[in-house]
Amino acid sequence: MSDENAATNREAVNPRNGDGGADAVVLTGAEIVCECLLHEGVDIVFGYPGGAILPTYDALTKYPQLHHVLTRHEQGASHMADGYARATGKVGVAMATSGPGATNLVTGIATAMMDSSPIVCITGQVPTGAIGSDAFQETDVTGITLPITKHNYLVTSIDELPEVMREAFHIARTGRPGPVLVDIPKDVQIQEAEFVYPTEPIQLAGYSPPKTARARQVAAALELIRDSKRPIILAGHGISMAGANRELAQLAEKAQIPIALTLLGKGAISEHHPLCLGMMGMHGGAEVNHAIQQADLLIALGMRFDDRVTGNLATYARDSRKIHVDIDPSEINKNVTVDVGIVGDLGEVLRQLLDRVERRPNEAWFDRIAEWRADSELREIVRPAEAPQHPAVPEGKLLGAQVIRDLFEFTAGGAITVTDVGQHQMWEAQYYQHERPHSLITSGGLGTMGFGLPAAIGAKMSRPDQEVWAIVGDGGFQMTMMELATAVQERVNVHIAIINNGFLGMVRQWQEFFYEERYNQTPMVNPDFCKLAEAYGIPTVRVTERGQIEEAVNASRAQTAGPTLIDFVVEKEEIVFPMVPAGADLDDMIRRPTPAEFEQQRRGRAVAAKAPEPQTPESTPPESKPSESEEPAAAAALGSRFGV
Amino acid sequence: MAKHILAALVENRPGVLARVANLFRRRSFNIDSLSVGRTQRDEMSRMTIVMESDSAEADRLVKNLYKLVDVVHVDHLHSQPSVVREMALVKVKASSENRREVIQLCDIFRARIIDVSAESLVVEITGEEEKLENFTELVRPFGIVEMVRTGMIALGRGGHTLKDEGFKPNRSRAAARSNVL
C-alpha cells in the first residue's frame, strides 16, 4: 500500500496559534495527538471515552475537523476503523481508554491483523508513575496486543509522541498493512511541549517494505509460465491492497491464464471477466478446486495458502510447480513450499512479469475447466424464479442463497457488501459477484462473528457515496447489534440484511455432517429483529417469501438517511455446498446432488421407507467417532438427504 | 537437523526482548539459547540465538525476526567463518584431598578458578560449546554444586560484520531509549 493516502493532509489548525505559522508552538500531548491525526489525513475517529483518555477527548473539542463517532462498545470502534480502512485503503483510527476500553479493542485488532487491514488504535494508559502498580483500569495493552499488532508503542515521554504517531501511521499503511497500537499514559497527554511536525522522511532501520523483485526470480517465474500447460492464478487480498488490479487482468489476458480468487481476493478482478473462475477453497466452486488440483502451475499472488483454501497440504496441487509473490517474505514457503518465491510489491512485480510474458494457447485447459463448470451448473440451486427449479428446493421455502442472489440482482451488483461470519458469508461469496476492488468487506482470517454491522458502519462513513449493505446472520448480528444506536446517532445509511435461520447455521452444518446431527447450542431463540430495530427508530421489513425480496430491497434502497433493516426469515437447515471438510483433500468435496441424482436418491428413500423395519441404528456402532477428521463419504450421504 | 547460530542487531528499546521472545513462543520456535548485550553503539543491542533445527526452520525464524520493526539486521553465522564462545561458571565440590585434581583439570582446559572455599571451587571457563560440555562431564564425578552458562555469543571472522549502515539514531527517541531490554 502506498503512502499516497497520507497526501490528503488537511491543513492542521493550531488552536493556540491562529495564523498557523510554522514556528514551534507549545501544545499538550493530547493536542499533539490531534495535530498528528490531521497531518495523517484522518477525518473520522471511532471511539469511546474514559478516564485515562479524557485529556485527548477534551482536546478533540478544539479540532472540529476530527469527527468522533461514539460507538456502543470498543469492539465496535476497532471493527468500524477496520471497515473504514478496507473500503478505501486509508488508515482507520480507533480510540479507547485504558484497561477494559483497551481490551475491548482486542478482537477488532486481531481481525485487522489477520486480514492485513491498516488501522491505528490509540489507547489511554494510567500515568507513567502508576504503570506496573495495578492501578485502577490499568492493563498491559502493549503486552496483550504484541502478537496481534504489526507494531505497538508505549509512549513514555511527550518528546517522542509526534514521531511515534507518524511512525504508527507509516507502519500501518505501508508494506503488508496491519494494525498499530499507540498507548499513551494520561500524564503524557497532559504534559506540554513544543510541537513541530517532523518533516524529514521516516527512516526506520528495521523496516523497509520491499518493492521490486530480483530480475533472476522474475526470469525463473517467466520460465515456469512458459513451460506450463495448465496454469492457474490464485489471486488474494494483496492484489487490491497493492492496487494491482489492472496488472492482474493484463497478465491473465496476455498469458491466457484463468484466475481463482480467495475470499478476500474477491474484487481483485471483475467476476464477470471471462478468465475469472470465482472463489476457491472450502466453499469455493468445485470447478475451481478441481482446476487447482489438476493444474501444473500455480501462480499465487498476494495470498497466503490459508488452510481454508488448501485443504490437505499433503495432497494440495501435487503435480504443480508453484510461484508465490507476496510483499511479506515470511509468507513464502510458510504453508506451501514453492519453486519460485518473489518478494515485492505486487504492482511492481506484475509489471515486471507483464513486460516479458508471452501469449500462449491454453484451450485444452479451458475446455477441461468448462467441463467441470458444466457439472457444477447442473447442481446449481439458485436459478431465476421463473426457471425450472432444482428438485431439492423445498416448495415455498426461502433460501439464504436465493436472498443473496436476489440482493445481487436488485442492487445491480454495485454495492459494497460487508458480511459477518458463517453461512451467509459463504453465500455472499458464492452469489454476489463483485466487480470492483474493496467492494467486499469480510473477516476472512480471523472469522470474527460480530464484525459485520460495525464494519459496515465504518465502510459507509468511509465511502458515503457508495451503497453499503451489511449482510449478517442472526447469530453474529446479536454479538454487536448495540451498534445500531451508533448508526442511528450518526445517521449512517447502511442497509442491514439479516439472514435469519434461527440457528448458528455454519456450526449446525458441521454438526449435521460430522457430529451426527446433535445440534448442541446452535438453535437460537431470537428477538423480533424488526421490533428491536423499530425501538431505535429504524425502518424495517420482514421477508418470508422470495417474491417479497425485490420490494423490500427497493424500499431499503429508497431510504437515503439512517440505517434500514430487513429480516429475511429463511429455511432453517440449509447447507452451504460444496464443502471441503476440514483437513480433506481440496477436490474431495461434499457436493449437492444433480437433479438426476437427487431423484434417484428420493426414489431410493421411498423404497427404503416401504421396506421392512431395518436393523436399529444402535445395533451398528458408528464407523468413527465424530471429530474434525471428517468422514467425507458418510457426510456425502447426509448431504444427499438434505438436498438443499 | 543442525545447530543454527543467528545474530540479530536490534534497536535498544524497551520491550525488544519481549517481542523476540514472544515471537519464539507464538510461532513455536525451539531455541537452545539466547544471549543479549550491548554493542559498540549505544542505540543497538545484539542478540545471539542458537537453535537446533533444519535450515527451513532457521530461514523461517530469520524472516519472522525481520518482521519485527525493532530488528535491524539478522545473519546466519553458521554459514560463514565465525568465532563462537560461551562462558560457564561452575561451582565444583572440592575438599582438601581432591582439590589438586580439579585444579589440574582446570589447567588443562585453561579454566580459571575465581573463588575458593573449604568445600568448593568456582571455575570460570570459556570456549566453544563442546569444550564446556567436556569440562563439565569431567568435573561431574567431583560433584557440581551449581552451574550457570551465558549461552553462545558469536562474531563473523575478519571483514564479516552485521550491517548497521542506514541506521540513524533518532534524536528525541534517543532520550527515551534505555538499556531496558
Short mmCIF file of N, CA, C and O in Angstrom, two decimals, chain A residues 382-446:
data_model
loop_
_atom_site.label_atom_id
_atom_site.label_comp_id
_atom_site.label_asym_id
_atom_site.label_seq_id
_atom_site.Cartn_x
_atom_site.Cartn_y
_atom_site.Cartn_z
N VAL A 382 -29.61 -21.94 -7.10
CA VAL A 382 -30.19 -20.60 -7.23
C VAL A 382 -30.37 -20.30 -8.71
O VAL A 382 -29.41 -20.14 -9.45
N ARG A 383 -31.61 -20.29 -9.12
CA ARG A 383 -31.94 -20.02 -10.51
C ARG A 383 -32.98 -18.90 -10.51
O ARG A 383 -33.63 -18.66 -9.50
N PRO A 384 -33.14 -18.27 -11.65
CA PRO A 384 -34.19 -17.24 -11.71
C PRO A 384 -35.52 -17.84 -11.30
O PRO A 384 -35.79 -19.02 -11.58
N ALA A 385 -36.35 -17.03 -10.65
CA ALA A 385 -37.60 -17.55 -10.07
C ALA A 385 -38.46 -18.24 -11.12
O ALA A 385 -39.14 -19.22 -10.81
N GLU A 386 -38.39 -17.76 -12.38
CA GLU A 386 -39.29 -18.32 -13.40
C GLU A 386 -38.71 -19.60 -14.03
O GLU A 386 -39.43 -20.36 -14.68
N ALA A 387 -37.41 -19.87 -13.82
CA ALA A 387 -36.78 -21.04 -14.43
C ALA A 387 -37.18 -22.30 -13.66
O ALA A 387 -37.59 -22.22 -12.51
N PRO A 388 -37.04 -23.47 -14.32
CA PRO A 388 -37.33 -24.71 -13.58
C PRO A 388 -36.37 -24.85 -12.41
O PRO A 388 -35.15 -24.69 -12.58
N GLN A 389 -36.90 -25.15 -11.24
CA GLN A 389 -36.06 -25.18 -10.05
C GLN A 389 -35.43 -26.55 -9.86
O GLN A 389 -35.94 -27.57 -10.34
N HIS A 390 -34.30 -26.56 -9.18
CA HIS A 390 -33.67 -27.82 -8.77
C HIS A 390 -34.66 -28.56 -7.88
O HIS A 390 -35.27 -27.94 -7.00
N PRO A 391 -34.84 -29.87 -8.10
CA PRO A 391 -35.87 -30.58 -7.32
C PRO A 391 -35.61 -30.57 -5.81
O PRO A 391 -36.51 -30.83 -5.02
N ALA A 392 -34.37 -30.25 -5.43
CA ALA A 392 -34.07 -30.23 -3.99
C ALA A 392 -34.63 -28.99 -3.30
O ALA A 392 -34.69 -28.95 -2.07
N VAL A 393 -35.03 -27.98 -4.10
CA VAL A 393 -35.53 -26.76 -3.47
C VAL A 393 -36.90 -27.04 -2.85
O VAL A 393 -37.83 -27.43 -3.55
N PRO A 394 -37.03 -26.88 -1.56
CA PRO A 394 -38.33 -27.15 -0.95
C PRO A 394 -39.35 -26.11 -1.38
O PRO A 394 -39.03 -24.92 -1.47
N GLU A 395 -40.53 -26.59 -1.63
CA GLU A 395 -41.61 -25.71 -2.10
C GLU A 395 -41.91 -24.65 -1.05
O GLU A 395 -42.04 -24.96 0.14
N GLY A 396 -41.98 -23.41 -1.49
CA GLY A 396 -42.44 -22.36 -0.60
C GLY A 396 -41.48 -21.95 0.51
O GLY A 396 -41.84 -21.21 1.40
N LYS A 397 -40.23 -22.45 0.43
CA LYS A 397 -39.27 -22.03 1.45
C LYS A 397 -38.33 -20.98 0.85
O LYS A 397 -37.99 -21.03 -0.33
N LEU A 398 -37.93 -20.05 1.71
CA LEU A 398 -36.98 -19.03 1.28
C LEU A 398 -35.59 -19.51 1.65
O LEU A 398 -35.32 -19.87 2.80
N LEU A 399 -34.68 -19.52 0.66
CA LEU A 399 -33.31 -19.95 0.93
C LEU A 399 -32.37 -18.75 1.09
O LEU A 399 -32.50 -17.75 0.37
N GLY A 400 -31.44 -18.87 2.00
CA GLY A 400 -30.46 -17.80 2.20
C GLY A 400 -29.71 -17.50 0.92
O GLY A 400 -29.45 -16.34 0.58
N ALA A 401 -29.37 -18.56 0.19
CA ALA A 401 -28.62 -18.38 -1.06
C ALA A 401 -29.43 -17.56 -2.06
O ALA A 401 -28.88 -16.70 -2.76
N GLN A 402 -30.75 -17.80 -2.10
CA GLN A 402 -31.60 -17.02 -3.02
C GLN A 402 -31.63 -15.56 -2.61
O GLN A 402 -31.61 -14.66 -3.46
N VAL A 403 -31.66 -15.33 -1.31
CA VAL A 403 -31.72 -13.94 -0.85
C VAL A 403 -30.48 -13.18 -1.35
O VAL A 403 -30.59 -12.07 -1.87
N ILE A 404 -29.31 -13.82 -1.21
CA ILE A 404 -28.08 -13.14 -1.62
C ILE A 404 -28.08 -12.91 -3.14
O ILE A 404 -27.73 -11.83 -3.62
N ARG A 405 -28.50 -13.95 -3.89
CA ARG A 405 -28.50 -13.78 -5.35
C ARG A 405 -29.46 -12.66 -5.75
O ARG A 405 -29.14 -11.83 -6.60
N ASP A 406 -30.63 -12.60 -5.14
CA ASP A 406 -31.58 -11.56 -5.49
C ASP A 406 -31.08 -10.19 -5.06
O ASP A 406 -31.26 -9.19 -5.77
N LEU A 407 -30.42 -10.15 -3.92
CA LEU A 407 -29.84 -8.89 -3.47
C LEU A 407 -28.80 -8.41 -4.50
O LEU A 407 -28.73 -7.22 -4.83
N PHE A 408 -28.04 -9.36 -5.00
CA PHE A 408 -27.06 -9.03 -6.05
C PHE A 408 -27.78 -8.45 -7.27
O PHE A 408 -27.37 -7.41 -7.80
N GLU A 409 -28.88 -9.09 -7.67
CA GLU A 409 -29.62 -8.61 -8.85
C GLU A 409 -30.20 -7.22 -8.59
O GLU A 409 -30.05 -6.32 -9.42
N PHE A 410 -30.84 -7.05 -7.45
CA PHE A 410 -31.60 -5.82 -7.23
C PHE A 410 -30.71 -4.65 -6.83
O PHE A 410 -31.16 -3.51 -6.78
N THR A 411 -29.45 -4.93 -6.48
CA THR A 411 -28.51 -3.82 -6.27
C THR A 411 -27.59 -3.70 -7.49
O THR A 411 -26.60 -2.98 -7.44
N ALA A 412 -27.93 -4.43 -8.55
CA ALA A 412 -27.15 -4.42 -9.78
C ALA A 412 -25.68 -4.72 -9.51
O ALA A 412 -24.79 -4.26 -10.22
N GLY A 413 -25.43 -5.49 -8.48
CA GLY A 413 -24.06 -5.91 -8.18
C GLY A 413 -23.14 -4.76 -7.83
O GLY A 413 -21.92 -4.92 -7.82
N GLY A 414 -23.73 -3.61 -7.52
CA GLY A 414 -22.88 -2.43 -7.38
C GLY A 414 -22.60 -1.98 -5.95
O GLY A 414 -21.91 -0.99 -5.73
N ALA A 415 -23.14 -2.70 -4.98
CA ALA A 415 -22.99 -2.24 -3.60
C ALA A 415 -21.67 -2.68 -3.01
O ALA A 415 -21.02 -3.61 -3.50
N ILE A 416 -21.27 -1.97 -1.95
CA ILE A 416 -20.22 -2.51 -1.08
C ILE A 416 -20.96 -3.41 -0.10
O ILE A 416 -21.89 -2.97 0.57
N THR A 417 -20.58 -4.68 -0.06
CA THR A 417 -21.22 -5.56 0.90
C THR A 417 -20.25 -5.85 2.02
O THR A 417 -19.06 -6.05 1.80
N VAL A 418 -20.77 -5.85 3.22
CA VAL A 418 -19.97 -6.15 4.40
C VAL A 418 -20.65 -7.33 5.08
O VAL A 418 -21.84 -7.25 5.38
N THR A 419 -19.93 -8.40 5.29
CA THR A 419 -20.60 -9.57 5.86
C THR A 419 -20.13 -9.81 7.28
O THR A 419 -19.14 -9.29 7.75
N ASP A 420 -20.89 -10.65 7.94
CA ASP A 420 -20.46 -11.20 9.20
C ASP A 420 -19.79 -12.54 8.86
O ASP A 420 -19.22 -12.68 7.76
N VAL A 421 -19.88 -13.50 9.75
CA VAL A 421 -19.17 -14.76 9.51
C VAL A 421 -20.13 -15.94 9.65
O VAL A 421 -20.91 -16.00 10.59
N GLY A 422 -20.09 -16.83 8.68
CA GLY A 422 -20.93 -18.02 8.73
C GLY A 422 -21.48 -18.35 7.36
O GLY A 422 -20.89 -18.00 6.34
N GLN A 423 -22.63 -19.02 7.36
CA GLN A 423 -23.20 -19.47 6.08
C GLN A 423 -23.50 -18.30 5.14
O GLN A 423 -23.18 -18.35 3.96
N HIS A 424 -24.10 -17.24 5.71
CA HIS A 424 -24.47 -16.12 4.85
C HIS A 424 -23.23 -15.53 4.17
O HIS A 424 -23.28 -15.05 3.06
N GLN A 425 -22.10 -15.59 4.90
CA GLN A 425 -20.84 -15.06 4.36
C GLN A 425 -20.41 -15.87 3.14
O GLN A 425 -19.98 -15.32 2.12
N MET A 426 -20.57 -17.18 3.23
CA MET A 426 -20.19 -18.03 2.11
C MET A 426 -21.17 -17.88 0.94
O MET A 426 -20.78 -17.91 -0.22
N TRP A 427 -22.46 -17.71 1.25
CA TRP A 427 -23.41 -17.46 0.17
C TRP A 427 -23.10 -16.13 -0.51
O TRP A 427 -23.20 -16.00 -1.72
N GLU A 428 -22.73 -15.17 0.29
CA GLU A 428 -22.34 -13.89 -0.30
C GLU A 428 -21.20 -14.14 -1.27
O GLU A 428 -21.22 -13.68 -2.42
N ALA A 429 -20.20 -14.87 -0.81
CA ALA A 429 -19.02 -15.12 -1.64
C ALA A 429 -19.40 -15.88 -2.91
O ALA A 429 -18.81 -15.68 -3.97
N GLN A 430 -20.39 -16.75 -2.80
CA GLN A 430 -20.77 -17.56 -3.96
C GLN A 430 -21.72 -16.83 -4.91
O GLN A 430 -21.65 -17.03 -6.12
N TYR A 431 -22.60 -16.01 -4.36
CA TYR A 431 -23.69 -15.49 -5.19
C TYR A 431 -23.68 -13.98 -5.41
O TYR A 431 -24.48 -13.48 -6.17
N TYR A 432 -22.81 -13.27 -4.73
CA TYR A 432 -22.72 -11.83 -5.02
C TYR A 432 -21.43 -11.61 -5.78
O TYR A 432 -20.34 -11.72 -5.21
N GLN A 433 -21.56 -11.35 -7.06
CA GLN A 433 -20.35 -11.21 -7.87
C GLN A 433 -19.84 -9.77 -7.83
O GLN A 433 -20.59 -8.84 -8.12
N HIS A 434 -18.61 -9.62 -7.43
CA HIS A 434 -18.05 -8.28 -7.28
C HIS A 434 -17.22 -7.89 -8.49
O HIS A 434 -16.55 -8.72 -9.08
N GLU A 435 -17.33 -6.63 -8.82
CA GLU A 435 -16.59 -6.14 -9.98
C GLU A 435 -15.40 -5.31 -9.58
O GLU A 435 -14.40 -5.27 -10.27
N ARG A 436 -15.54 -4.63 -8.46
CA ARG A 436 -14.55 -3.62 -8.11
C ARG A 436 -13.77 -4.02 -6.87
O ARG A 436 -14.31 -4.69 -5.98
N PRO A 437 -12.51 -3.55 -6.79
CA PRO A 437 -11.75 -3.79 -5.56
C PRO A 437 -12.42 -3.10 -4.37
O PRO A 437 -13.15 -2.11 -4.54
N HIS A 438 -12.18 -3.61 -3.20
CA HIS A 438 -12.68 -3.04 -1.94
C HIS A 438 -14.20 -3.03 -1.86
O HIS A 438 -14.78 -2.25 -1.12
N SER A 439 -14.88 -3.87 -2.65
CA SER A 439 -16.34 -3.85 -2.59
C SER A 439 -16.91 -5.01 -1.76
O SER A 439 -18.10 -5.05 -1.52
N LEU A 440 -16.05 -5.94 -1.35
CA LEU A 440 -16.49 -6.94 -0.36
C LEU A 440 -15.61 -6.78 0.87
O LEU A 440 -14.39 -6.82 0.79
N ILE A 441 -16.24 -6.58 2.01
CA ILE A 441 -15.51 -6.42 3.27
C ILE A 441 -15.97 -7.53 4.19
O ILE A 441 -17.15 -7.61 4.54
N THR A 442 -15.05 -8.39 4.56
CA THR A 442 -15.44 -9.56 5.33
C THR A 442 -14.26 -10.02 6.17
O THR A 442 -13.10 -9.81 5.81
N SER A 443 -14.55 -10.62 7.31
CA SER A 443 -13.48 -11.10 8.17
C SER A 443 -13.09 -12.50 7.72
O SER A 443 -13.79 -13.46 8.00
N GLY A 444 -12.00 -12.58 6.98
CA GLY A 444 -11.59 -13.85 6.41
C GLY A 444 -10.70 -14.66 7.34
O GLY A 444 -11.02 -15.78 7.70
N GLY A 445 -9.61 -14.07 7.73
CA GLY A 445 -8.61 -14.82 8.50
C GLY A 445 -9.09 -15.19 9.89
O GLY A 445 -9.00 -16.34 10.31
N LEU A 446 -9.59 -14.21 10.62
CA LEU A 446 -9.98 -14.48 12.00
C LEU A 446 -11.39 -15.05 12.08
O LEU A 446 -11.72 -15.74 13.03
#
